[in-house]
mmCIF file of C-alpha atoms in Angstrom:
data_model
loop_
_atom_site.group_PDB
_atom_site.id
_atom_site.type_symbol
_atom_site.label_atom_id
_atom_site.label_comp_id
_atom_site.label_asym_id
_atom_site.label_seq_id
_atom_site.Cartn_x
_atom_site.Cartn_y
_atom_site.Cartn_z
ATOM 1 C CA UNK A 831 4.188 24.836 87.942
ATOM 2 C CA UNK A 832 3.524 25.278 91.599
ATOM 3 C CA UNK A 833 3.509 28.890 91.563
ATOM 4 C CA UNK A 834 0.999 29.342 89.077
ATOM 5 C CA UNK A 835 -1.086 26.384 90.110
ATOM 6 C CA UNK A 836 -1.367 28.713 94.045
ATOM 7 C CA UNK A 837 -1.900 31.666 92.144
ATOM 8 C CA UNK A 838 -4.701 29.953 90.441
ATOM 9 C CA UNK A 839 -5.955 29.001 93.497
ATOM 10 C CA UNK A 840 -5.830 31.811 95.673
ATOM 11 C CA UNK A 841 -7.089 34.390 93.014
ATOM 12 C CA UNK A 842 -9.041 32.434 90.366
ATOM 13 C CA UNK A 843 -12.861 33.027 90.309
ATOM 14 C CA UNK A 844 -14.569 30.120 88.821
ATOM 15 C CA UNK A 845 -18.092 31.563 87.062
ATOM 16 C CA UNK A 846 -20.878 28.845 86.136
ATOM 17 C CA UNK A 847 -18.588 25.830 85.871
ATOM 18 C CA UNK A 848 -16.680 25.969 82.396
ATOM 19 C CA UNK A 849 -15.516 29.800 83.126
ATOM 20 C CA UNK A 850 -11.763 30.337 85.356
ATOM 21 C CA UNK A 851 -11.841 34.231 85.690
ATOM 22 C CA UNK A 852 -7.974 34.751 85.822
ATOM 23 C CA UNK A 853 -7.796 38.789 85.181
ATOM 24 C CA UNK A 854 -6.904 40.091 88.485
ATOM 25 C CA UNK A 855 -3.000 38.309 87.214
ATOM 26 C CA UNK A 856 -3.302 36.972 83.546
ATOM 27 C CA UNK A 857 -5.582 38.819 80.991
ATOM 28 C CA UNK A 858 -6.361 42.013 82.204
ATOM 29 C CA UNK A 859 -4.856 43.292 85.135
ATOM 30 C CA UNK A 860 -1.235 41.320 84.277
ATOM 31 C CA UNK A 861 1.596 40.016 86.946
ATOM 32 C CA UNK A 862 4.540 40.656 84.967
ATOM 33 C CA UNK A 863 6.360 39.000 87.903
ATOM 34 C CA UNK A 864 4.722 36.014 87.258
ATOM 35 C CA UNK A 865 4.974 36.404 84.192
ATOM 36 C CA UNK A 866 8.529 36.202 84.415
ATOM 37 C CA UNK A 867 8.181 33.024 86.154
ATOM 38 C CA UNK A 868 6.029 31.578 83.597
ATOM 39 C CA UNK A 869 9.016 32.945 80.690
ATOM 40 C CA UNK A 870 11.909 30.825 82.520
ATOM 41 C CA UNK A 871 9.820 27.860 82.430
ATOM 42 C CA UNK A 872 9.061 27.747 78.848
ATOM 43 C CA UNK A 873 12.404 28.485 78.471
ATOM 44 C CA UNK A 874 13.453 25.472 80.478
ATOM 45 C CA UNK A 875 10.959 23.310 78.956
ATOM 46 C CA UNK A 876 11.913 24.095 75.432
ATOM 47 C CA UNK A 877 15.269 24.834 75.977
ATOM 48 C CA UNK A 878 17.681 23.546 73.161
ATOM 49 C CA UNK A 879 14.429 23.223 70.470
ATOM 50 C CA UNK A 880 16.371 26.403 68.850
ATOM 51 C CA UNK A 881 13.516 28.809 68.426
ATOM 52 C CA UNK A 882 13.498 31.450 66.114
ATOM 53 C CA UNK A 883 10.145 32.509 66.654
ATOM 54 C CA UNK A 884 7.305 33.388 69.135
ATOM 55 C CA UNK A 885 4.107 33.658 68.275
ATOM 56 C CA UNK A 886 0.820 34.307 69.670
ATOM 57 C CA UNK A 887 -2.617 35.684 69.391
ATOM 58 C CA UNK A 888 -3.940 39.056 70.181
ATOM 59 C CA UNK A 889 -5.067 40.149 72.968
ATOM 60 C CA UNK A 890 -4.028 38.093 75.917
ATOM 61 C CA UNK A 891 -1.089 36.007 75.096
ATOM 62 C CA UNK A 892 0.992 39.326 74.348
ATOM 63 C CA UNK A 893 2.042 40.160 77.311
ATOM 64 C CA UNK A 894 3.035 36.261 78.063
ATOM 65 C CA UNK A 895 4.605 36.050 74.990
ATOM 66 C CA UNK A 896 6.802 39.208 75.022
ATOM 67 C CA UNK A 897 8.063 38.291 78.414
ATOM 68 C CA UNK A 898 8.973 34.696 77.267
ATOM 69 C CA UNK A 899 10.527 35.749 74.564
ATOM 70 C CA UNK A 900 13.148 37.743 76.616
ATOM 71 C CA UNK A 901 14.312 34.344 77.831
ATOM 72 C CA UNK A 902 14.454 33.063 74.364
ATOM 73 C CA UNK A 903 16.385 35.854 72.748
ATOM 74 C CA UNK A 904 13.895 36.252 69.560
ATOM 75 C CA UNK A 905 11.124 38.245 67.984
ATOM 76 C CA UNK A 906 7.511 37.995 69.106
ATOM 77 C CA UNK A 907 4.879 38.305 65.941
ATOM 78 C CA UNK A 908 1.374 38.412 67.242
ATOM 79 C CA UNK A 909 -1.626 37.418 64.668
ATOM 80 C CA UNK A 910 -3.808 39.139 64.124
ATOM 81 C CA UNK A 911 -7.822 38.979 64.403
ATOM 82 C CA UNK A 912 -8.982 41.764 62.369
ATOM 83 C CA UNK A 913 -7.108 42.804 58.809
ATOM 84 C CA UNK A 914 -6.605 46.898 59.151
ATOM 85 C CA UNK A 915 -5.587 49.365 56.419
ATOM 86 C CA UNK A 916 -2.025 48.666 57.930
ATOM 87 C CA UNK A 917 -1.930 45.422 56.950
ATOM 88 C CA UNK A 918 -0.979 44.890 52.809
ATOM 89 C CA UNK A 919 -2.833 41.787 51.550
ATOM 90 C CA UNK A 920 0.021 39.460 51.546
ATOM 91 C CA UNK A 921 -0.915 37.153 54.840
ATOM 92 C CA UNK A 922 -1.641 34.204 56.077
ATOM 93 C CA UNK A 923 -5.260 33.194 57.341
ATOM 94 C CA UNK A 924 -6.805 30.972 59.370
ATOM 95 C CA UNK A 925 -10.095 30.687 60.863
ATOM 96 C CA UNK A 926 -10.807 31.161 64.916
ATOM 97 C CA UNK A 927 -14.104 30.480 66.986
ATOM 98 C CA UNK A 928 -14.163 32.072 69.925
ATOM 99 C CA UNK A 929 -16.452 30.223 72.399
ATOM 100 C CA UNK A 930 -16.455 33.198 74.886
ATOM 101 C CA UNK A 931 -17.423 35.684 72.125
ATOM 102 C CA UNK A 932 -19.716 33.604 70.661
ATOM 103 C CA UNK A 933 -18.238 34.024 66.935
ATOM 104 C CA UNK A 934 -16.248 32.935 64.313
ATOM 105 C CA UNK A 935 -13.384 35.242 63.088
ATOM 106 C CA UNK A 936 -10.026 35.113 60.681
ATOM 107 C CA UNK A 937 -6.060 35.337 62.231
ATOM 108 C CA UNK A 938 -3.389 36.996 59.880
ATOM 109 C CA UNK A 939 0.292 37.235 59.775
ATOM 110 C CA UNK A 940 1.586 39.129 57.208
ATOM 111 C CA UNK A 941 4.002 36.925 55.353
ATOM 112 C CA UNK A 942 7.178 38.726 55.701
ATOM 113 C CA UNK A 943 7.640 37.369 59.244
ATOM 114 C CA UNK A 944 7.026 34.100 58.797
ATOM 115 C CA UNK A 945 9.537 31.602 57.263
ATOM 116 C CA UNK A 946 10.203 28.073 56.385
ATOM 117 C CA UNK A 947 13.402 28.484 58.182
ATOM 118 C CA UNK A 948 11.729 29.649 61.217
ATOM 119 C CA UNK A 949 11.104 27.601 64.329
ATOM 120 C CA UNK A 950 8.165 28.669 65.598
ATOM 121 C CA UNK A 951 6.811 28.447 69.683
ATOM 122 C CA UNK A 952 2.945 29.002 70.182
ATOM 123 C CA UNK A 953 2.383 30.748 73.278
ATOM 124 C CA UNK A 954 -1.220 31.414 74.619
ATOM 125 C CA UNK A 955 -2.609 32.201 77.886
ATOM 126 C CA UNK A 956 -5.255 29.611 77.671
ATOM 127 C CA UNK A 957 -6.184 26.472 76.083
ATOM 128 C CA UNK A 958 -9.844 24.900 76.419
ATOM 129 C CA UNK A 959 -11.480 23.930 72.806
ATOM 130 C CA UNK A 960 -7.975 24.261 71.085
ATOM 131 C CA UNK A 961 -9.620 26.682 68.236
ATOM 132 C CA UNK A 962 -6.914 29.460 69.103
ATOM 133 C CA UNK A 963 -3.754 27.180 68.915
ATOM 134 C CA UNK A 964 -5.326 25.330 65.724
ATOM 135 C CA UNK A 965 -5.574 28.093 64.443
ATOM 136 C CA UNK A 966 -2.048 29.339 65.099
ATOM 137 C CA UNK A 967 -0.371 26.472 64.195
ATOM 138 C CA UNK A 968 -2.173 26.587 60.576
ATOM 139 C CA UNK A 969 -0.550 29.376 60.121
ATOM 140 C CA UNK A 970 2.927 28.023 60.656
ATOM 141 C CA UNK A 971 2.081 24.857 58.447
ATOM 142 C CA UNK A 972 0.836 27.476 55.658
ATOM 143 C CA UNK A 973 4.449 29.303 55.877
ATOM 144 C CA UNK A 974 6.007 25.916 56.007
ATOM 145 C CA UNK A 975 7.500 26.479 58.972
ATOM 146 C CA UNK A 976 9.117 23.773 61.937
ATOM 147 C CA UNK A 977 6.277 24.059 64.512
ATOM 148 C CA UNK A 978 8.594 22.932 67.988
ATOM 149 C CA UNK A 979 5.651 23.250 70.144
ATOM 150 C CA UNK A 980 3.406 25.011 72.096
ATOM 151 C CA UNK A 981 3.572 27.175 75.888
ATOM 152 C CA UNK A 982 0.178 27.304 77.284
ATOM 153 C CA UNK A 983 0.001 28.824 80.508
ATOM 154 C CA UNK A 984 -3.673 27.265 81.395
ATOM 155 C CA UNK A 985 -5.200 24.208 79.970
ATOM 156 C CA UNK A 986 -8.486 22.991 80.574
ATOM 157 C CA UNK A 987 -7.848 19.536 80.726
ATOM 158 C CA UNK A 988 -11.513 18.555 80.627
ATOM 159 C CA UNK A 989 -12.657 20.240 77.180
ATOM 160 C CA UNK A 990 -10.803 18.272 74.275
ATOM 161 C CA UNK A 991 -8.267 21.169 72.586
ATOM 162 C CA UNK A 992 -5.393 19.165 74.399
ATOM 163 C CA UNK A 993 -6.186 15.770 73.452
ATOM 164 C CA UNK A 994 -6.651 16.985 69.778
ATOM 165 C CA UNK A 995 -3.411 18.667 69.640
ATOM 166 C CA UNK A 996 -1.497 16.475 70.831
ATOM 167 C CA UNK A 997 -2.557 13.956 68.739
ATOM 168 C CA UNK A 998 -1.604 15.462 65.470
ATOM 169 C CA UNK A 999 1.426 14.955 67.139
ATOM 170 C CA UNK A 1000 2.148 18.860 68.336
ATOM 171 C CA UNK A 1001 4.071 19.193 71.440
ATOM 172 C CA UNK A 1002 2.058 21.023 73.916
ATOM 173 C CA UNK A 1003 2.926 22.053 77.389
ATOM 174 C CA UNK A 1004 0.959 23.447 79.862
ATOM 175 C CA UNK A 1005 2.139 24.830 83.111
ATOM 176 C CA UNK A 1006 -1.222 23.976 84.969
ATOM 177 C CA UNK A 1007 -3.553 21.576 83.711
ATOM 178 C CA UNK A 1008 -7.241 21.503 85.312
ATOM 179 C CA UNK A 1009 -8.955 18.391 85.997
ATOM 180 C CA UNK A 1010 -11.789 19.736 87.213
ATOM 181 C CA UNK A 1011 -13.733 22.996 88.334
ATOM 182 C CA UNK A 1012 -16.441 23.600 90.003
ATOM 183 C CA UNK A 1013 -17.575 27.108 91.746
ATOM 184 C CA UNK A 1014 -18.608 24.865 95.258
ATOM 185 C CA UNK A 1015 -15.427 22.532 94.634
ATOM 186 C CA UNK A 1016 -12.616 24.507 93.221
ATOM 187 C CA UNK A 1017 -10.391 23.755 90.982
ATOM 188 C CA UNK A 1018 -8.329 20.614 90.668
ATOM 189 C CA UNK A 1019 -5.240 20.052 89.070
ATOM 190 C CA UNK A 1020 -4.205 17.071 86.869
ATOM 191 C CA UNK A 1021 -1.761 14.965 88.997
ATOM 192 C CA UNK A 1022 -3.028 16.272 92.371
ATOM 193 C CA UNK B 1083 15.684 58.320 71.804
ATOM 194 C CA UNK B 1084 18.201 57.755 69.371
ATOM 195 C CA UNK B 1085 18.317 54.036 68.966
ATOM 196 C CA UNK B 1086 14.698 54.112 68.146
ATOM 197 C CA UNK B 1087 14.661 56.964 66.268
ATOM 198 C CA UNK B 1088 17.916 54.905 63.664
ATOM 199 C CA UNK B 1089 15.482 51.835 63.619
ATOM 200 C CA UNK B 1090 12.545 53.926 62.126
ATOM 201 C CA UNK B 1091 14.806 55.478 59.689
ATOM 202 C CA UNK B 1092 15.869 51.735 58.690
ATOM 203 C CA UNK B 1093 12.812 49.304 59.112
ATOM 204 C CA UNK B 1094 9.884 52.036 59.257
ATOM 205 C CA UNK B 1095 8.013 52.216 55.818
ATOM 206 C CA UNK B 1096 5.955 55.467 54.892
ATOM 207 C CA UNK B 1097 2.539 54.658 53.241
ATOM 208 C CA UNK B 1098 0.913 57.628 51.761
ATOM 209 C CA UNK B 1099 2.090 60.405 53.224
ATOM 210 C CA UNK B 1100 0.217 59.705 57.131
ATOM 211 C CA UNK B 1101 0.832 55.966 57.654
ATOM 212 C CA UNK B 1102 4.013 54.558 59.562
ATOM 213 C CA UNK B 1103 4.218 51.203 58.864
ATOM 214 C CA UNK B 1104 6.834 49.733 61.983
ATOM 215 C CA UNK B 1105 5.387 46.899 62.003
ATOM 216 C CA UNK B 1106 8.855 44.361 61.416
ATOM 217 C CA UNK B 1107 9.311 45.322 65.316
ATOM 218 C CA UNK B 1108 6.937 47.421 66.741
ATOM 219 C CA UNK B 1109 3.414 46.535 66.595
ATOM 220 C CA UNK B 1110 3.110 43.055 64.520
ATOM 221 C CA UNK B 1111 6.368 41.355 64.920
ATOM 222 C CA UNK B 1112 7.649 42.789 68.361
ATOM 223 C CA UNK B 1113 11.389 43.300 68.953
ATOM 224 C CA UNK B 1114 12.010 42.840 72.608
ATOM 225 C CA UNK B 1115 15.648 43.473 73.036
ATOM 226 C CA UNK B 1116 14.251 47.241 71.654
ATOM 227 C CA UNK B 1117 11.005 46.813 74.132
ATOM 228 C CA UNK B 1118 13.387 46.585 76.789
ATOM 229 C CA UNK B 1119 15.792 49.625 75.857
ATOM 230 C CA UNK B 1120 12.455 51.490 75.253
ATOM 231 C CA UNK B 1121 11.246 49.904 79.265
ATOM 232 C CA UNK B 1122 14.396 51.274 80.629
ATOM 233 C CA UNK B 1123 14.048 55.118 79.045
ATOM 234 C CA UNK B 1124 10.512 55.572 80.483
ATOM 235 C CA UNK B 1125 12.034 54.218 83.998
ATOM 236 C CA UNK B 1126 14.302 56.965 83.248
ATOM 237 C CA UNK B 1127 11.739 59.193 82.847
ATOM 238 C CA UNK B 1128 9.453 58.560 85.088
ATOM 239 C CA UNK B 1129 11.727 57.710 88.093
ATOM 240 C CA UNK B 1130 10.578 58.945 91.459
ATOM 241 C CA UNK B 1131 6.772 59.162 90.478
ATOM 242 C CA UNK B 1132 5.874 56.586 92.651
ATOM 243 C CA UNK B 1133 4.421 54.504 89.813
ATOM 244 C CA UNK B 1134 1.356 51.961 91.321
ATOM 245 C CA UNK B 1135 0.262 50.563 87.921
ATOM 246 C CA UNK B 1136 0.578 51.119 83.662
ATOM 247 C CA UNK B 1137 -2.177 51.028 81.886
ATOM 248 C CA UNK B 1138 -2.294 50.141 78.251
ATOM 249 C CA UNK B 1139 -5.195 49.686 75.832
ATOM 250 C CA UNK B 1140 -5.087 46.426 73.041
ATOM 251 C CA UNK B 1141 -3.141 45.044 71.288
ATOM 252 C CA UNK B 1142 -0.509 47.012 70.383
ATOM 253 C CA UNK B 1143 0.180 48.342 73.543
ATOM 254 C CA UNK B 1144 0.874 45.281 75.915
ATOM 255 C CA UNK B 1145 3.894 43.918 74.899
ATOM 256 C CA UNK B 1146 5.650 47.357 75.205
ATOM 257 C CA UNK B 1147 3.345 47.838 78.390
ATOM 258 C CA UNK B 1148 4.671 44.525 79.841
ATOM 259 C CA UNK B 1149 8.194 44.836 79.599
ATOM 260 C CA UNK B 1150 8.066 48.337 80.576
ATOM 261 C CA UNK B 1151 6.462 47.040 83.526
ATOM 262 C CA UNK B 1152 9.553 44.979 84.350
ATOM 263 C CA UNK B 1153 11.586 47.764 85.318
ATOM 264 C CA UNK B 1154 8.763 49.557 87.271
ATOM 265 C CA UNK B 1155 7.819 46.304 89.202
ATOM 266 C CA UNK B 1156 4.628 47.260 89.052
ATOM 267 C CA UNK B 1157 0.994 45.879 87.087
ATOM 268 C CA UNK B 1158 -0.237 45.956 83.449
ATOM 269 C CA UNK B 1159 -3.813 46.239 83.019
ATOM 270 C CA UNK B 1160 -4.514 46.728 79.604
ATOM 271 C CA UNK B 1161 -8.398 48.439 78.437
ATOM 272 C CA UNK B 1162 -10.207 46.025 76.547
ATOM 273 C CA UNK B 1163 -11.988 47.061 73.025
ATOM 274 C CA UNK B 1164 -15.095 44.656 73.599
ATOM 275 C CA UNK B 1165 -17.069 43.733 76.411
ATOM 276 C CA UNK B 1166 -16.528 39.910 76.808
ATOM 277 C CA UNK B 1167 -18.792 37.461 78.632
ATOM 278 C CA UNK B 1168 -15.867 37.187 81.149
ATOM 279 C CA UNK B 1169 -15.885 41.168 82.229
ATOM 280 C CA UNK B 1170 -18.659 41.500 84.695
ATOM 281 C CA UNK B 1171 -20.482 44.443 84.585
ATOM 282 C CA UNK B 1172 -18.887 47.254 87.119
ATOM 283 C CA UNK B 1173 -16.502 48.441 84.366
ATOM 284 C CA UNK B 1174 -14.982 52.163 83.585
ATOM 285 C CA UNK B 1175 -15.543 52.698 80.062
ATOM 286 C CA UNK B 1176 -15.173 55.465 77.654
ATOM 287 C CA UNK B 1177 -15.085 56.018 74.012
ATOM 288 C CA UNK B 1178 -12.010 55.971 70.892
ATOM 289 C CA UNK B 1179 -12.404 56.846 67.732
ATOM 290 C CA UNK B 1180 -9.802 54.992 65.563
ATOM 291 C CA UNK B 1181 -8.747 57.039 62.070
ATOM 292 C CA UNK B 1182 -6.970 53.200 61.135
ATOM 293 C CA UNK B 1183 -10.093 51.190 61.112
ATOM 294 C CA UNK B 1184 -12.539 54.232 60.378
ATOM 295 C CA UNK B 1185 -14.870 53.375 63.429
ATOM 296 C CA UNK B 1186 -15.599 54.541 67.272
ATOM 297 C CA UNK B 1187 -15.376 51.573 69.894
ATOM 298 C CA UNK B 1188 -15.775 51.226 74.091
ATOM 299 C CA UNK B 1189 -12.844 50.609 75.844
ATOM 300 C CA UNK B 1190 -12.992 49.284 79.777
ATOM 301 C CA UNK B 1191 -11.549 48.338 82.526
ATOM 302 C CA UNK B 1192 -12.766 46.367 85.335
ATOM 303 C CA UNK B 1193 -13.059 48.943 87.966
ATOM 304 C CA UNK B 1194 -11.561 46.245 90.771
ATOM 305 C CA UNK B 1195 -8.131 47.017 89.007
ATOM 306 C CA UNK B 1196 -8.104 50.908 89.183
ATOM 307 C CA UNK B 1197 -8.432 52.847 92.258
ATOM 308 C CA UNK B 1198 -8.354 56.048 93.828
ATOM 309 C CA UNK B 1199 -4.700 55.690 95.549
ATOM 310 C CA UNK B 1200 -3.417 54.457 92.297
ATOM 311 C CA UNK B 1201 -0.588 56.545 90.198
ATOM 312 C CA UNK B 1202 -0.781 55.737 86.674
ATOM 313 C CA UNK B 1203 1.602 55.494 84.023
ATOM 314 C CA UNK B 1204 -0.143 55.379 80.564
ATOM 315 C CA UNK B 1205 1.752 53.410 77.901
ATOM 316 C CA UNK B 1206 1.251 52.808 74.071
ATOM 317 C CA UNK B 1207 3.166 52.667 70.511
ATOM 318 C CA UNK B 1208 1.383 55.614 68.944
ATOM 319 C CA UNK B 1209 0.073 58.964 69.396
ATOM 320 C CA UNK B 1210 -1.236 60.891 66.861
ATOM 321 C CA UNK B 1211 -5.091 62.471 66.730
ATOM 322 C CA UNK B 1212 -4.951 61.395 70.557
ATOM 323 C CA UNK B 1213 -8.386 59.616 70.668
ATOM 324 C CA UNK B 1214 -6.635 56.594 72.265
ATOM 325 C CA UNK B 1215 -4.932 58.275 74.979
ATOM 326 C CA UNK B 1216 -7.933 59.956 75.702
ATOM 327 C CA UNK B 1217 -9.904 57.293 76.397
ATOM 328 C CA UNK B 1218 -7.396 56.067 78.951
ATOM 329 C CA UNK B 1219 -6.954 59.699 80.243
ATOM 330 C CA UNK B 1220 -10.457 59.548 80.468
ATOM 331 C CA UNK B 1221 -10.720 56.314 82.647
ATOM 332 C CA UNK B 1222 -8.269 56.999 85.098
ATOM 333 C CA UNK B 1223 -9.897 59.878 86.062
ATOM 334 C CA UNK B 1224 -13.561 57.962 86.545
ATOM 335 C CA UNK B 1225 -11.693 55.449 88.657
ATOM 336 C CA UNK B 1226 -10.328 58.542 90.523
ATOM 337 C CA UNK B 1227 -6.610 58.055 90.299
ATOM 338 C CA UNK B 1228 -3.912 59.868 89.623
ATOM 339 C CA UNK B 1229 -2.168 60.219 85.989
ATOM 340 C CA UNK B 1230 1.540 60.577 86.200
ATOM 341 C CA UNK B 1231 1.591 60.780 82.706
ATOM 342 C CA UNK B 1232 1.888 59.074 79.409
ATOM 343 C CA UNK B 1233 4.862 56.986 77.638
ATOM 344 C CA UNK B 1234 4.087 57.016 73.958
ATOM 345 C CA UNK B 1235 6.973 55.318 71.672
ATOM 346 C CA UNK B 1236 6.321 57.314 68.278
ATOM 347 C CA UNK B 1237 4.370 60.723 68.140
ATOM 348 C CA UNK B 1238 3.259 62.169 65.102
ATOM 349 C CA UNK B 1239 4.295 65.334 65.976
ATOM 350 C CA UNK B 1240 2.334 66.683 62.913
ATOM 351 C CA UNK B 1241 -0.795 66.103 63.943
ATOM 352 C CA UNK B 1242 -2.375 67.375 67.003
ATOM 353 C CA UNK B 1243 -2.950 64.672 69.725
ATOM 354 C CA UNK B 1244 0.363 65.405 71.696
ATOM 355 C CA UNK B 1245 -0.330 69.629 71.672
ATOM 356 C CA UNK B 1246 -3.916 68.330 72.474
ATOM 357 C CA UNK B 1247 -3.058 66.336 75.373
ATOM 358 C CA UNK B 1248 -0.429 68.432 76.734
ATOM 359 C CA UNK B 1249 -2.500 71.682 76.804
ATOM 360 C CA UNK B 1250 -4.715 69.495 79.630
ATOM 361 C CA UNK B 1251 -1.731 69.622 81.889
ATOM 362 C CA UNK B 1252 -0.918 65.715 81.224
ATOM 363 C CA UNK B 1253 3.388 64.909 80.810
ATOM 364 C CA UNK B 1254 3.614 63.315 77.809
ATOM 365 C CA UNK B 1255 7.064 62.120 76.473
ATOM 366 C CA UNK B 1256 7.490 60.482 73.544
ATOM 367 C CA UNK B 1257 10.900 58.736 72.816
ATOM 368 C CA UNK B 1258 11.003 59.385 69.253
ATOM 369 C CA UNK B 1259 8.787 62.554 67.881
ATOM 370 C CA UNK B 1260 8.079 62.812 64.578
ATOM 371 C CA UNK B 1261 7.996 66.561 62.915
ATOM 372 C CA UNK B 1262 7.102 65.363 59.687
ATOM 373 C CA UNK B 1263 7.376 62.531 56.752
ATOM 374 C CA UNK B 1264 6.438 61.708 53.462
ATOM 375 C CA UNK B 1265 7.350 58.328 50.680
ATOM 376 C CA UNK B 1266 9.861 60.289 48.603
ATOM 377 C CA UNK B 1267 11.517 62.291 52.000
ATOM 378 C CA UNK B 1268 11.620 60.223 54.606
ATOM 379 C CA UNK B 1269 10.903 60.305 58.070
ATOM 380 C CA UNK B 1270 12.051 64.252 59.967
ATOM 381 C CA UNK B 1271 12.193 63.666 63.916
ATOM 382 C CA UNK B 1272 11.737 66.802 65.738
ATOM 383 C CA UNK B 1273 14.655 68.677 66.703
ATOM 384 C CA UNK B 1274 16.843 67.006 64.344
#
């Protein structure tokens, strides 16, 4: 996606090599414009797949998700990473590392939003190491669920979470896909 | 707001007396065909303020933040609960105590996203002891910026946040208000 791959470009900060600091537009400060952008393109891509459901992970892939989901006419659910006196116990878990926090911690959705009727899209802001979307898509398998796919709005091409994905034979697509990065080099993009 | 105040009365389940469990299409699954209804009453509201940027706080807040943000044409930043390897240090920050996860917690925001010229909107699902709202109230004011005021989608009228808030001068409007509830009586809105 040309847009996003410019936007990347112009206001990206790459930190030490392995880090793309995207929060002036993506997950902090957040272009819902481009956002928008990113929405009809998941729609196009998975147009016709018959989606019933969105989901994504808390904190970041919210605000992508939501906006997508306009486009697709269907309910968000976003899992979880901490169970809260809100939550009643009947959920389903999965395990997360999280290589920027440095820890390992447990996704829930409560089971009364999940289906095996529904057809679910993964959408996530970023995909590097592929723990996130692993973990998302367990919990589709564990409601028995159709998994169609997954929208990932950045992929870090050179760490392995794509590869392994798509392997299992998930669908997973990416609207820019990084090569390479470096902070005296830039960043290039798969195909360029 | 009426349409939100019917879907409370239908999906919203009371827990104990204090706890409003809407989370079928509020703050776990997300309904967005109601996130835009609820975008389009704070334009409403808010129209002519001159809006520059929302600010939110995680999770809850950022799909309702995003969408809101549609009709504003303006950007989300949403406050952050942890301090992440990828936030560099020149951050606002202040404090929230939350009553649902019995703990106190930093909230920031990179202070390259607020500034002085900016007019904020604060959006988020709840209000009720006001410690959230607070700590954005808080952080708008060490960035410098103005505070139009906040967009809250369910108040607990009954407990003192909102009188809290208000006394300080701040506009708060809250599209459905809630005067009081309990498991056998239901859910009162205020004014009904």
């Amino acid at each position: 996606m040309k847009l996003l791959e410019e936007r990347i470009r112009k206001d990206g900060k790459i930190k030490g090599g392995e880090v793309l600091k995207v929060d002036s537009f993506l997950n902090h400060q957040m272009d819902v414009g481009l956002f928008a952008e990113i929405g009809k393109e998941f729609k196009r891509l998975y147009d016709g797949c018959t989606v019933t459901k969105i989901l994504t992970i808390e904190a970041s892939g919210i605000g992508i998700a939501c906006v997508t989901a306009q486009y697709f006419n269907v309910p968000v659910i976003f899992a979880k990473k901490n169970k809260t006196k809100n939550i009643a116990g009947d959920v389903y878990s999965s395990k997360v590392e999280s290589f920027t926090h440095g820890k390992v911690y447990d996704i829930i959705v409560a089971k009364e939003f999940l289906h095996p009727e529904d057809k679910v899209l993964l959408i996530d802001d970023f995909l590097a190491n592929g723990s996130a979307l692993m973990g998302l898509i367990t919990l589709v398998r564990e409601a028995g669920a159709t998994l169609v796919g997954a929208g990932i709005v950045i992929e870090k091409a050179f760490q392995p979470g794509g590869a392994l994905i798509r392997d299992q034979g998930v669908r997973v697509e990416s609207l820019a896909k990084i090569a390479a990065m470096s902070e005296t080099g830039g960043v290039t993009f798969c195909g360029a």
